[in-house]
Structure formats: C-alpha cells, structure tokens
C-alpha cells in the first residue's frame, strides 16, 4: 500500500465508508508508535480545529426589498451599525462594530457588552434582530426610513466572510510595565504577573500544514458549525518561519486565511459573541480543516506536537503598542499548557484564550462528518503563498500632510 | 475563629444608619466588605466577611435593627452553556477556584474557594460567570 493518494481517491474512500480519519491529536501517538511512513500509509485524512476570538470576521446580508423600496444608506442591527455602502438592501456587519452610544473605554476598562459579533450570534440563534435603516430617497427608492425586525430565515442571504481568520500562530502576551493592561489577549497583570496565549497548538489547522501543501483556495472546511471554504489567503498573511537572533528556527509564523460560508447553516455554539474587557467586542469562531494525507511529507507536518511548536513572548505593557521589534524569547505550547512558563528567570502563570477542548470537539465532529460520508475534501484551485514567498509586513508611514 | 460570609439586606430606613460602624465599635468584629450595593430606592445589599468573638451578638444586633441576615452560599456560579472552556480566567482568579484540568484543558470551578471578588465576571469574554444571591 502506498502512502501517496489523490483527493479523488480519498473522496472515493469517503463515499464507500472505508476512509481512515484521525484527529491531529490522535495521529501524534500513531506516528510516535509506527513512524511517519507507516502512519501515512494507514491514514487518509487528519482533522484539525481551532476555537478563538477572530476579530476580522463579519457577515454580508441581503435583507430583501420592502414595499415601497428603500436604498438603505445606513443600517443598524440591534443598534450596531452595519456598513451599507453597497447596492440597495445589502450590508456588511463586522464582528468588532459597536453601537454608536457604547461608552467604550471612557469608563476604563470598558465592558463592550454588545457588538457585531453578538448580533451575528443572535442571528444564528434565530433570535429576532431589530433592523433600522435610513436613506436619501430616489425616484426608484422612495422610502427614507425603515424600522422592523428580521430573523435569519426571513432574509435572502447571510454570507459569513471573514477576511483574516485561523491565525497560524500567535504571540504569548505578557506585561513588563508596573500597571495592569487590558489587551485583546485579555487582562495582563503588571511586572510579568501572567502570560496569555491564543492557539490550539498541535490541533491548530495552519500549524499542521505549515507550508500550505494542502490548504489553498477552495479548500472545504468546518466553519462555525457548518461547511465553508477557504476563499483566499487572509489579510496579514505572513507565513514565514520564526527565527531568533542566532538564526535558530522556531516553526511557523503568521499565515492566515480568508474564509467564506453560508451563515444559515451555522450554529450559535460555534460563532459566539465575545466581550473583551478594556478592548472591545468580537466574534469567537470555530474552524476546522481536514488535511488530506496526500504524501509522507504532509503526514510528517500534521504529526508535530506541542513540544515542537512555539509562540513568541511579547511585552504588551509597552513594546507591542509602540511597535518595537523583538521579543522576550519563545515558549513551546507544551510549556504554555502546563500553566506556568519561565520568562526572564521568573515563573509566570499562563492561561489560554483559545479553547483547546472546543478545538478538539471540532476535530472530532469533522472526523465524524467524514466517516459518515457527509463531508468530502476539495482540492485547492490555487495554492496560498508560503514561506517561500518571503512576504513581509509593511509599516504604515505617518506623513506630514 | 475563621471568617464567615453573610449577606445583609436592608430597607431605606437602615441605609442611613451606621450599622457597620456599630459592628466594629460595639462588637469588635473584623469586617471585610466583599460587595455593597444601594439601589436608587435606597434599599441595600451588603456581602460581608465577618470575624470576631462577638459574631453572634453582632448578628443579633443587626436583626434587631431590621436587617435581614442570611449566610452566603454558592454565590458565584458558572453558566456551563456559555462557558467555552477557554481558560482565560484561570490565571486571574486570585484563589485558584477557577483552574484548568490537565490534560483535558477544561476549566473547573471549585466554589468552596471562591471569595466572590467577581473578577471572573468582568473578564470572562462570554459572560459565563454569574452571581446569584
């Protein structure tokens, strides 16, 4: 039996119920026991998962036309503005959008109780959502205002389109300053009081295909409890390999993907409105990418463990905000998951923002879908840029204008 | 004598009396105010940790003033449906009442160790921690 297989062969095995699927966690022990070659011969698909706040998320909506018609120049959903600079009755609701009267951080740290992400969860939960719209009137769109309620099933389309999701890797945040700071990675206590990280590590989709050998445009994925697709590389897709100053490598850096899917298929357990104290509102998204074992190299990549995957440790007390380069070293996800990590000679308590147990559930659910013949693998129509493309982040220059 | 946690509820008439001062001055009790709230109608709720020899006398005094006293039980609880088991609360909780079970990486809540500081209510991104009196 060969360890090389095509997407068509895998899908044939899914159809006949003979496919062998393992989660990215399960396959680790198989590879440890039998080696990469034998594991690649035995296993057709390895499922992954991640469940964490993903701010670059949102939904394109088409509300349907009322009688008489309205153009809808500005719209609000449960008081949260949705961008309507599109065709009539189309809008895009972003996960981090806030009601215009939210006090934000004027009463520090702000609570950000309700924002775009919460509206998305309410829609998916089939709750009625208040729609308000205003517009200039035209000969073809005579109505100036609308105030009504909508539900997900009563509108034409709701397409989740998240331009930057499923970060390949992320910073482990600490605070070197002498004051508590509130960041998108949570509350960080002063003087290295704690360290927050945000990755599913050995279950995380893009850490398990670090060179983008299988994940590309058109890859079918688990998205928010439904089926979605990789639409493009994500914004800020920088899939380089991390290196310290001495040139030692610390694995994959910061690839991202843009994903798309039908919100109407998704579930509120996997798209959760999120409030981050002192930072903002967002959406926590569940994503899983089944990886086809097309050859041994892919199997070698999916079987890496938390011990071999590293997060850079970054000071959010000062350095991050001031965009100062460098970091305080690297910590493996195995170390981070123990609950304590040594930084600058000090034992620092750690906590994750990404739910490992939910990531595992996603990997298990995807496995079940494939085993039941409900989910087939899609061969990418184009590859995504990889480390070979040497993509670098640009800096926004602030000019005197 | 170990500290005991109690909830006091009082009406408008009491909120203007210095009852806490009396507990300290006349009954020599050590008081840690865990939570205090007076609503616009001047009705109040006070969660206290009390220590001292004259604990029972102090409580009798409060009752005599018309304060309703009840022991504090299971005040902070976790809404299991909302909790995503992310774990971000586990290094913020000052007593370790919220902690990570390993290797499952699920969040556990041991209410016996909870001191009702309510930090978890503020920082939980999913509002899964709730307080019930």
Coordinates of C-alpha atoms in Angstrom, one line a residue:
Chain A
X1 CA 0.0 0.0 0.0
X2 CA 1.4 3.4 -1.0
X3 CA 1.4 6.5 1.2
X4 CA 0.6 8.7 -1.7
X5 CA -3.0 9.3 -2.6
X6 CA -5.1 11.8 -4.6
X7 CA -8.1 13.8 -3.4
X8 CA -10.3 11.7 -5.8
X9 CA -9.1 8.5 -4.2
X10 CA -9.7 9.9 -0.7
X11 CA -13.2 11.0 -1.7
X12 CA -13.9 7.6 -3.2
X13 CA -13.0 6.0 0.2
X14 CA -15.3 8.5 2.0
X15 CA -18.1 7.5 -0.4
X16 CA -17.5 3.8 0.2
X17 CA -17.2 4.3 4.0
X18 CA -13.6 2.9 4.0
X19 CA -11.8 6.2 4.8
X20 CA -9.4 6.2 7.8
X21 CA -9.7 9.5 9.7
X22 CA -7.8 10.6 12.8
X23 CA -7.7 13.9 14.7
X24 CA -4.4 15.8 14.8
X25 CA -4.1 14.8 18.4
X26 CA -4.8 11.1 17.8
X27 CA -2.3 10.9 14.9
X28 CA 0.6 12.0 17.1
X29 CA 0.6 8.8 19.1
X30 CA 0.2 6.7 15.9
X31 CA 3.3 8.4 14.4
X32 CA 5.2 8.0 17.7
X33 CA 4.4 4.3 17.7
X34 CA 4.6 3.4 14.0
X35 CA 6.6 6.2 12.3
X36 CA 5.7 8.7 9.7
X37 CA 5.8 6.3 6.7
X38 CA 3.5 3.7 8.2
X39 CA 1.1 6.3 9.6
X40 CA 0.9 7.9 6.1
X41 CA 0.1 4.5 4.6
X42 CA -2.7 3.9 7.2
X43 CA -4.4 7.3 7.5
X44 CA -6.3 9.1 4.7
X45 CA -7.4 12.3 6.5
X46 CA -6.3 14.2 9.7
X47 CA -8.8 16.6 11.2
X48 CA -7.8 19.8 13.0
X49 CA -9.6 22.5 14.9
X50 CA -9.4 25.9 16.5
X51 CA -11.9 28.0 18.5
X52 CA -10.9 31.5 19.5
X53 CA -11.8 35.2 19.1
X54 CA -11.2 36.2 15.4
X55 CA -11.9 39.9 15.0
X56 CA -11.6 40.0 11.3
X57 CA -15.0 38.4 10.8
X58 CA -18.3 39.6 9.6
X59 CA -21.4 38.8 7.5
X60 CA -22.7 40.1 4.2
X61 CA -26.5 40.4 4.4
X62 CA -29.3 41.0 1.9
X63 CA -32.5 42.0 3.7
X64 CA -34.9 41.7 0.8
X65 CA -36.8 44.8 -0.6
X66 CA -39.7 46.2 1.4
X67 CA -42.8 47.7 -0.3
X68 CA -42.2 50.5 -1.1
X69 CA -38.4 50.2 -1.7
X70 CA -35.6 51.8 0.2
X71 CA -32.0 52.2 -0.8
X72 CA -30.6 51.8 2.8
X73 CA -27.6 54.1 3.0
X74 CA -27.0 53.5 6.7
X75 CA -28.2 50.4 8.7
X76 CA -28.2 49.3 12.3
X77 CA -28.8 45.8 13.7
X78 CA -29.8 45.8 17.3
X79 CA -28.3 49.3 17.4
X80 CA -25.0 48.1 15.9
X81 CA -24.1 49.9 12.6
X82 CA -23.6 47.7 9.5
X83 CA -21.8 49.1 6.5
X84 CA -24.3 49.7 3.7
X85 CA -22.2 51.4 1.1
X86 CA -23.2 48.6 -1.3
X87 CA -26.2 48.0 -3.5
X88 CA -29.7 48.6 -2.0
X89 CA -30.6 46.4 0.9
X90 CA -27.1 44.9 1.1
X91 CA -24.9 45.4 4.2
X92 CA -21.8 44.1 5.9
X93 CA -21.8 43.7 9.6
X94 CA -18.4 43.5 11.2
X95 CA -17.7 41.5 14.4
X96 CA -16.0 44.3 16.2
X97 CA -18.6 47.0 15.4
X98 CA -20.1 48.8 18.4
X99 CA -23.3 50.7 19.0
X100 CA -22.6 54.4 18.5
X101 CA -23.5 55.1 22.1
X102 CA -21.2 52.5 23.6
X103 CA -19.1 54.2 26.3
X104 CA -16.1 52.3 25.1
X105 CA -13.1 52.9 27.4
X106 CA -14.4 56.3 28.7
X107 CA -15.2 54.3 31.8
X108 CA -11.9 52.3 31.8
X109 CA -11.8 49.4 31.4
X110 CA -14.8 49.3 29.1
X111 CA -17.1 46.3 29.1
X112 CA -18.1 46.2 25.4
X113 CA -21.2 44.2 26.3
X114 CA -22.7 44.0 22.8
X115 CA -21.3 44.4 19.3
X116 CA -21.3 43.0 15.8
X117 CA -20.2 39.5 17.0
X118 CA -23.1 39.3 19.4
X119 CA -25.6 40.3 16.6
X120 CA -24.1 37.5 14.4
X121 CA -24.6 35.0 17.2
X122 CA -28.2 36.3 17.8
X123 CA -28.9 35.9 14.1
X124 CA -27.5 32.3 14.1
X125 CA -29.6 31.5 17.2
X126 CA -32.6 32.5 15.2
X127 CA -33.5 35.4 17.5
X128 CA -35.4 38.4 16.1
X129 CA -33.0 41.3 15.4
X130 CA -34.1 44.9 15.1
X131 CA -33.2 46.4 11.7
X132 CA -33.1 50.2 11.3
X133 CA -32.2 51.8 8.0
X134 CA -32.2 55.3 6.6
X135 CA -31.5 56.6 3.2
X136 CA -31.8 59.6 0.8
X137 CA -34.8 58.9 -1.4
X138 CA -34.6 58.4 -5.2
X139 CA -37.2 58.0 -7.9
X140 CA -36.7 54.3 -7.8
X141 CA -36.2 54.0 -4.0
X142 CA -38.9 56.3 -2.5
X143 CA -38.7 55.2 1.2
X144 CA -36.5 57.2 3.6
X145 CA -36.7 55.0 6.8
X146 CA -37.3 51.5 7.9
X147 CA -37.7 50.1 11.4
X148 CA -38.6 46.4 11.7
X149 CA -37.3 43.1 12.9
X150 CA -35.7 40.4 10.9
X151 CA -34.7 36.7 11.5
X152 CA -32.0 34.8 9.7
X153 CA -34.5 32.7 7.8
X154 CA -36.6 35.6 6.6
X155 CA -33.8 37.4 4.8
X156 CA -32.4 36.5 1.4
X157 CA -28.7 35.9 2.1
X158 CA -26.3 35.9 5.0
X159 CA -22.8 35.0 3.9
X160 CA -20.1 34.9 6.6
X161 CA -17.0 36.3 5.1
X162 CA -14.0 36.6 7.4
X163 CA -11.0 38.3 5.8
X164 CA -8.5 37.2 8.5
X165 CA -9.1 34.1 10.5
X166 CA -7.4 31.0 11.9
X167 CA -4.0 32.6 12.6
X168 CA -1.3 30.1 12.1
X169 CA 0.5 31.1 15.3
X170 CA 0.1 33.9 17.8
X171 CA 2.1 35.9 20.4
X172 CA 2.2 34.9 24.0
X173 CA 1.4 38.2 25.7
X174 CA 3.0 39.5 28.9
X175 CA 3.2 42.8 30.7
X176 CA 6.5 44.2 31.8
X177 CA 5.0 47.5 32.9
X178 CA 4.0 48.3 36.5
X179 CA 0.3 48.7 35.7
X180 CA -2.4 46.2 34.7
X181 CA -3.1 46.4 31.0
X182 CA -6.3 45.3 29.1
X183 CA -5.5 43.9 25.7
X184 CA -7.1 41.7 23.0
X185 CA -5.3 38.9 24.7
X186 CA -7.0 39.6 28.0
X187 CA -6.1 41.3 31.3
X188 CA -2.3 41.2 31.8
X189 CA -1.1 41.8 35.3
X190 CA 1.9 44.1 35.9
X191 CA 5.5 43.0 36.3
X192 CA 5.2 39.7 34.4
X193 CA 2.2 38.7 36.6
X194 CA 0.8 36.4 33.9
X195 CA 1.1 35.3 30.3
X196 CA -1.8 34.7 27.9
X197 CA -1.5 32.7 24.7
X198 CA -4.1 32.0 21.9
X199 CA -3.6 28.9 19.8
X200 CA -4.8 25.4 19.7
X201 CA -1.2 24.4 19.2
X202 CA -1.0 20.8 17.9
X203 CA -4.6 20.9 16.8
X204 CA -4.5 24.3 15.0
X205 CA -5.2 24.0 11.3
X206 CA -2.4 26.2 9.9
X207 CA 0.2 24.9 12.3
X208 CA -0.5 21.4 10.9
X209 CA 0.0 22.4 7.3
X210 CA 2.8 25.0 7.8
X211 CA 3.9 25.1 4.2
X212 CA 0.4 25.2 2.7
X213 CA 0.8 21.9 0.9
X214 CA -2.9 21.1 1.1
X215 CA -4.8 24.2 2.3
X216 CA -5.5 26.5 -0.6
X217 CA -8.2 28.5 -2.3
X218 CA -11.3 26.3 -2.4
X219 CA -10.4 24.0 0.5
X220 CA -13.6 22.8 2.2
X221 CA -13.7 23.5 5.9
X222 CA -15.7 23.3 9.1
X223 CA -16.8 26.9 9.7
X224 CA -19.0 28.0 12.6
X225 CA -20.7 24.6 12.8
X226 CA -21.4 24.5 9.1
X227 CA -19.5 24.0 5.9
X228 CA -17.3 26.8 4.5
X229 CA -14.4 27.3 2.2
X230 CA -11.0 29.0 2.1
X231 CA -11.6 32.0 -0.1
X232 CA -8.2 33.5 -0.3
X233 CA -5.1 34.0 1.9
X234 CA -6.0 36.1 4.9
X235 CA -5.1 39.8 5.4
X236 CA -1.6 40.0 7.0
X237 CA -0.7 36.5 5.7
X238 CA 3.0 36.3 6.6
X239 CA 3.7 32.5 6.7
X240 CA 7.4 32.8 7.4
X241 CA 9.4 30.6 9.7
X242 CA 10.2 32.2 13.1
X243 CA 13.9 32.6 13.9
X244 CA 15.7 34.0 16.9
X245 CA 18.7 36.4 16.6
X246 CA 21.1 33.5 16.4
X247 CA 19.1 32.1 13.5
X248 CA 17.6 29.1 15.4
X249 CA 14.2 28.2 13.9
X250 CA 11.0 28.1 15.9
X251 CA 8.5 26.8 13.4
X252 CA 5.7 28.6 11.5
X253 CA 4.9 32.2 12.0
X254 CA 1.8 34.1 10.9
X255 CA -0.1 32.7 8.0
X256 CA -3.9 33.5 7.9
X257 CA -6.8 32.6 5.7
X258 CA -9.9 34.3 4.5
X259 CA -13.0 32.1 4.8
X260 CA -16.5 32.1 3.5
X261 CA -19.7 30.2 4.2
X262 CA -23.5 30.3 4.5
X263 CA -24.4 31.7 7.9
X264 CA -27.8 30.0 7.7
X265 CA -26.1 26.6 8.1
X266 CA -24.0 27.6 11.1
X267 CA -24.7 27.2 14.8
X268 CA -24.6 29.6 17.8
X269 CA -22.3 27.1 19.7
X270 CA -19.5 27.8 17.1
X271 CA -20.0 31.5 16.5
X272 CA -20.0 33.2 19.8
X273 CA -20.3 36.9 20.6
X274 CA -17.4 38.0 22.7
X275 CA -16.6 40.9 25.0
X276 CA -13.0 41.6 25.9
X277 CA -12.7 43.9 28.9
X278 CA -11.0 47.1 28.1
X279 CA -10.6 46.1 24.4
X280 CA -13.8 45.6 22.5
X281 CA -16.4 43.2 21.1
X282 CA -15.6 40.5 18.7
X283 CA -16.7 37.0 17.5
X284 CA -15.3 33.7 18.5
X285 CA -15.2 31.4 15.5
X286 CA -14.8 27.6 15.3
X287 CA -12.8 26.5 12.3
X288 CA -11.6 23.0 11.4
X289 CA -9.6 22.0 8.3
X290 CA -9.4 18.3 7.4
X291 CA -6.0 17.7 5.9
X292 CA -5.7 15.0 3.2
X293 CA -2.6 12.8 3.7
X294 CA -1.5 13.0 0.1
X295 CA 2.0 12.0 0.9
X296 CA 4.5 11.4 3.7
X297 CA 5.6 15.0 4.0
X298 CA 2.0 16.0 4.8
X299 CA 1.9 13.3 7.5
X300 CA 5.2 14.5 8.9
X301 CA 3.8 18.0 9.2
X302 CA 0.5 17.0 10.8
X303 CA 2.2 14.9 13.4
X304 CA 4.2 17.7 15.1
X305 CA 3.4 18.1 18.8
X306 CA 3.1 21.0 21.2
X307 CA 6.7 20.4 22.1
X308 CA 7.8 21.5 18.6
X309 CA 5.5 24.5 18.2
X310 CA 6.5 27.8 19.6
X311 CA 4.9 31.1 20.4
X312 CA 7.0 34.3 20.6
X313 CA 6.7 36.0 24.0
X314 CA 5.9 39.7 23.5
X315 CA 5.5 42.6 26.0
X316 CA 2.1 44.2 25.7
X317 CA 2.8 46.7 28.5
X318 CA 4.9 48.8 26.2
X319 CA 6.7 47.2 23.2
X320 CA 3.7 45.9 21.3
X321 CA 1.8 49.2 21.3
X322 CA 4.9 51.1 20.4
X323 CA 5.6 48.7 17.6
X324 CA 9.1 47.9 19.0
X325 CA 10.6 44.9 17.3
X326 CA 11.9 41.8 19.0
X327 CA 10.5 39.6 21.7
X328 CA 11.4 38.0 25.1
X329 CA 12.1 34.6 23.6
X330 CA 9.9 31.7 22.6
X331 CA 7.8 29.2 24.6
X332 CA 6.6 25.9 23.3
X333 CA 2.8 25.2 23.5
X334 CA 3.7 22.2 25.7
X335 CA 5.3 24.5 28.2
X336 CA 2.5 27.1 27.9
X337 CA -0.2 24.4 28.5
X338 CA 1.4 23.3 31.8
X339 CA 0.1 26.5 33.4
X340 CA 3.5 28.1 34.1
X341 CA 6.4 29.3 32.0
X342 CA 9.8 30.8 32.8
X343 CA 10.3 34.3 31.4
X344 CA 13.3 36.5 32.3
X345 CA 14.1 34.0 35.1
X346 CA 10.6 34.2 36.6
X347 CA 7.9 31.5 36.8
X348 CA 4.9 33.1 35.2
X349 CA 1.4 31.7 35.4
X350 CA -0.1 31.1 31.9
X351 CA -3.7 30.9 30.6
X352 CA -5.1 30.4 27.1
X353 CA -7.7 32.5 25.3
X354 CA -8.2 29.8 22.7
X355 CA -10.3 26.8 23.8
X356 CA -8.4 23.6 23.4
X357 CA -11.3 21.5 24.4
X358 CA -13.6 23.2 21.8
X359 CA -10.9 22.8 19.2
X360 CA -10.8 19.1 19.9
X361 CA -14.6 18.9 19.6
X362 CA -14.3 20.5 16.2
X363 CA -11.7 18.0 15.1
X364 CA -13.9 15.1 16.4
X365 CA -17.0 16.5 14.7
X366 CA -15.2 16.9 11.4
X367 CA -13.9 13.4 11.7
X368 CA -17.5 12.1 12.3
X369 CA -18.8 14.0 9.2
X370 CA -16.1 12.5 7.0
X371 CA -16.7 9.0 8.4
X372 CA -20.4 9.3 7.8
X373 CA -19.8 10.4 4.2
X374 CA -21.2 13.9 4.8
X375 CA -18.1 15.8 4.1
X376 CA -15.8 15.4 1.1
X377 CA -12.4 17.0 0.6
X378 CA -11.9 19.7 -2.0
X379 CA -8.6 20.1 -3.9
X380 CA -7.5 23.7 -3.9
X381 CA -7.8 25.6 -7.2
X382 CA -4.8 27.7 -6.3
X383 CA -2.1 27.4 -3.6
X384 CA -1.7 30.1 -1.0
X385 CA 1.6 32.0 -0.6
X386 CA 4.0 30.0 1.7
X387 CA 7.3 30.8 3.5
X388 CA 9.0 30.6 0.1
X389 CA 7.3 33.8 -1.0
X390 CA 9.0 35.7 1.8
X391 CA 6.1 38.0 2.5
X392 CA 6.9 40.9 4.9
X393 CA 4.6 43.2 6.8
X394 CA 4.6 46.7 5.6
X395 CA 4.6 49.6 8.0
X396 CA 2.1 52.4 7.7
X397 CA 4.1 55.6 7.3
X398 CA 2.6 58.6 9.1
X399 CA 3.4 61.5 6.9
X400 CA 3.2 65.2 7.5
X401 CA 0.1 66.1 5.4
Chain B
X1 CA -12.3 32.0 64.7
X2 CA -12.4 31.7 60.9
X3 CA -14.2 34.4 58.9
X4 CA -17.8 33.8 57.9
X5 CA -19.5 35.2 54.8
X6 CA -23.0 36.6 55.1
X7 CA -25.4 38.7 53.0
X8 CA -27.3 41.6 54.6
X9 CA -30.3 43.1 53.0
X10 CA -31.9 46.3 54.4
X11 CA -34.5 48.8 53.5
X12 CA -34.4 52.6 53.1
X13 CA -34.7 53.2 56.9
X14 CA -31.5 51.3 57.6
X15 CA -29.3 52.6 54.8
X16 CA -28.9 55.9 56.7
X17 CA -27.9 54.2 60.0
X18 CA -24.2 53.5 60.7
X19 CA -24.8 49.8 61.4
X20 CA -21.3 48.7 60.2
X21 CA -19.7 51.2 62.4
X22 CA -21.6 49.7 65.4
X23 CA -20.4 46.1 64.4
X24 CA -16.8 47.3 64.7
X25 CA -17.1 49.6 67.6
X26 CA -19.5 47.7 69.9
X27 CA -18.9 44.1 68.9
X28 CA -15.2 44.3 67.9
X29 CA -15.8 42.5 64.6
X30 CA -13.3 42.4 61.8
X31 CA -15.1 43.3 58.6
X32 CA -14.2 42.7 55.0
X33 CA -16.8 44.2 52.6
X34 CA -17.0 41.9 49.6
X35 CA -19.8 43.6 47.8
X36 CA -22.0 46.6 48.6
X37 CA -24.9 48.0 46.6
X38 CA -27.6 50.5 47.4
X39 CA -30.3 50.9 44.7
X40 CA -32.0 54.2 43.8
X41 CA -34.8 53.4 46.3
X42 CA -32.0 53.3 49.0
X43 CA -32.5 49.5 49.6
X44 CA -29.2 47.9 50.0
X45 CA -27.4 44.6 49.8
X46 CA -24.1 44.0 51.6
X47 CA -21.9 40.9 51.4
X48 CA -19.5 40.7 54.3
X49 CA -16.8 38.5 55.7
X50 CA -17.0 38.7 59.5
X51 CA -14.6 37.5 62.2
X52 CA -14.7 38.0 65.9
X53 CA -15.7 36.6 69.3
X54 CA -19.0 38.6 69.4
X55 CA -20.1 37.3 66.0
X56 CA -23.5 36.1 67.2
X57 CA -24.2 39.2 69.3
X58 CA -23.3 41.3 66.3
X59 CA -25.8 39.4 64.1
X60 CA -28.5 39.8 66.8
X61 CA -27.9 43.5 66.8
X62 CA -28.3 43.6 63.0
X63 CA -31.5 41.6 63.2
X64 CA -32.8 43.9 65.9
X65 CA -32.3 46.8 63.6
X66 CA -34.4 45.2 60.9
X67 CA -31.6 43.9 58.7
X68 CA -32.3 40.6 57.1
X69 CA -29.2 38.3 57.5
X70 CA -28.5 35.2 55.6
X71 CA -25.4 33.0 55.1
X72 CA -23.7 33.3 51.7
X73 CA -23.9 30.1 49.7
X74 CA -22.9 29.3 46.1
X75 CA -22.9 33.0 45.2
X76 CA -20.8 32.9 42.0
X77 CA -21.6 30.2 39.6
X78 CA -20.7 29.2 36.2
X79 CA -23.2 29.0 33.3
X80 CA -22.0 25.8 31.7
X81 CA -23.8 26.6 28.5
X82 CA -21.9 29.9 28.0
X83 CA -18.5 28.7 29.1
X84 CA -16.3 27.7 26.2
X85 CA -13.6 26.3 28.5
X86 CA -11.1 28.8 27.1
X87 CA -9.3 29.2 30.4
X88 CA -8.5 32.9 30.3
X89 CA -10.0 33.3 33.8
X90 CA -7.7 30.7 35.4
X91 CA -4.7 32.9 36.0
X92 CA -6.8 35.9 37.0
X93 CA -8.8 34.1 39.8
X94 CA -6.9 35.0 43.0
X95 CA -7.7 31.8 44.9
X96 CA -7.5 29.2 42.2
X97 CA -11.2 28.5 42.5
X98 CA -11.2 28.5 38.7
X99 CA -8.5 26.2 37.3
X100 CA -7.5 24.2 34.3
X101 CA -7.8 20.4 34.4
X102 CA -5.0 18.8 32.6
X103 CA -4.6 17.2 30.1
X104 CA -8.3 17.8 29.1
X105 CA -7.7 21.5 29.2
X106 CA -11.2 22.0 30.6
X107 CA -12.0 24.8 33.1
X108 CA -13.0 23.6 36.6
X109 CA -14.8 25.8 39.2
X110 CA -14.5 25.0 42.9
X111 CA -16.9 27.3 44.6
X112 CA -15.6 26.5 48.0
X113 CA -12.5 28.5 47.2
X114 CA -14.4 31.4 45.7
X115 CA -14.3 34.7 47.6
X116 CA -16.8 36.5 45.4
X117 CA -14.3 39.0 44.2
X118 CA -16.1 38.8 40.9
X119 CA -13.0 39.5 38.8
X120 CA -14.1 36.5 36.6
X121 CA -17.5 38.2 35.9
X122 CA -15.6 41.1 34.5
X123 CA -13.0 39.3 32.4
X124 CA -15.0 36.3 31.1
X125 CA -15.3 37.1 27.3
X126 CA -18.5 35.0 27.2
X127 CA -20.2 36.3 30.4
X128 CA -20.3 32.7 31.6
X129 CA -19.7 33.6 35.3
X130 CA -22.7 34.9 37.1
X131 CA -23.5 35.9 40.6
X132 CA -26.7 34.8 42.4
X133 CA -27.8 35.9 45.8

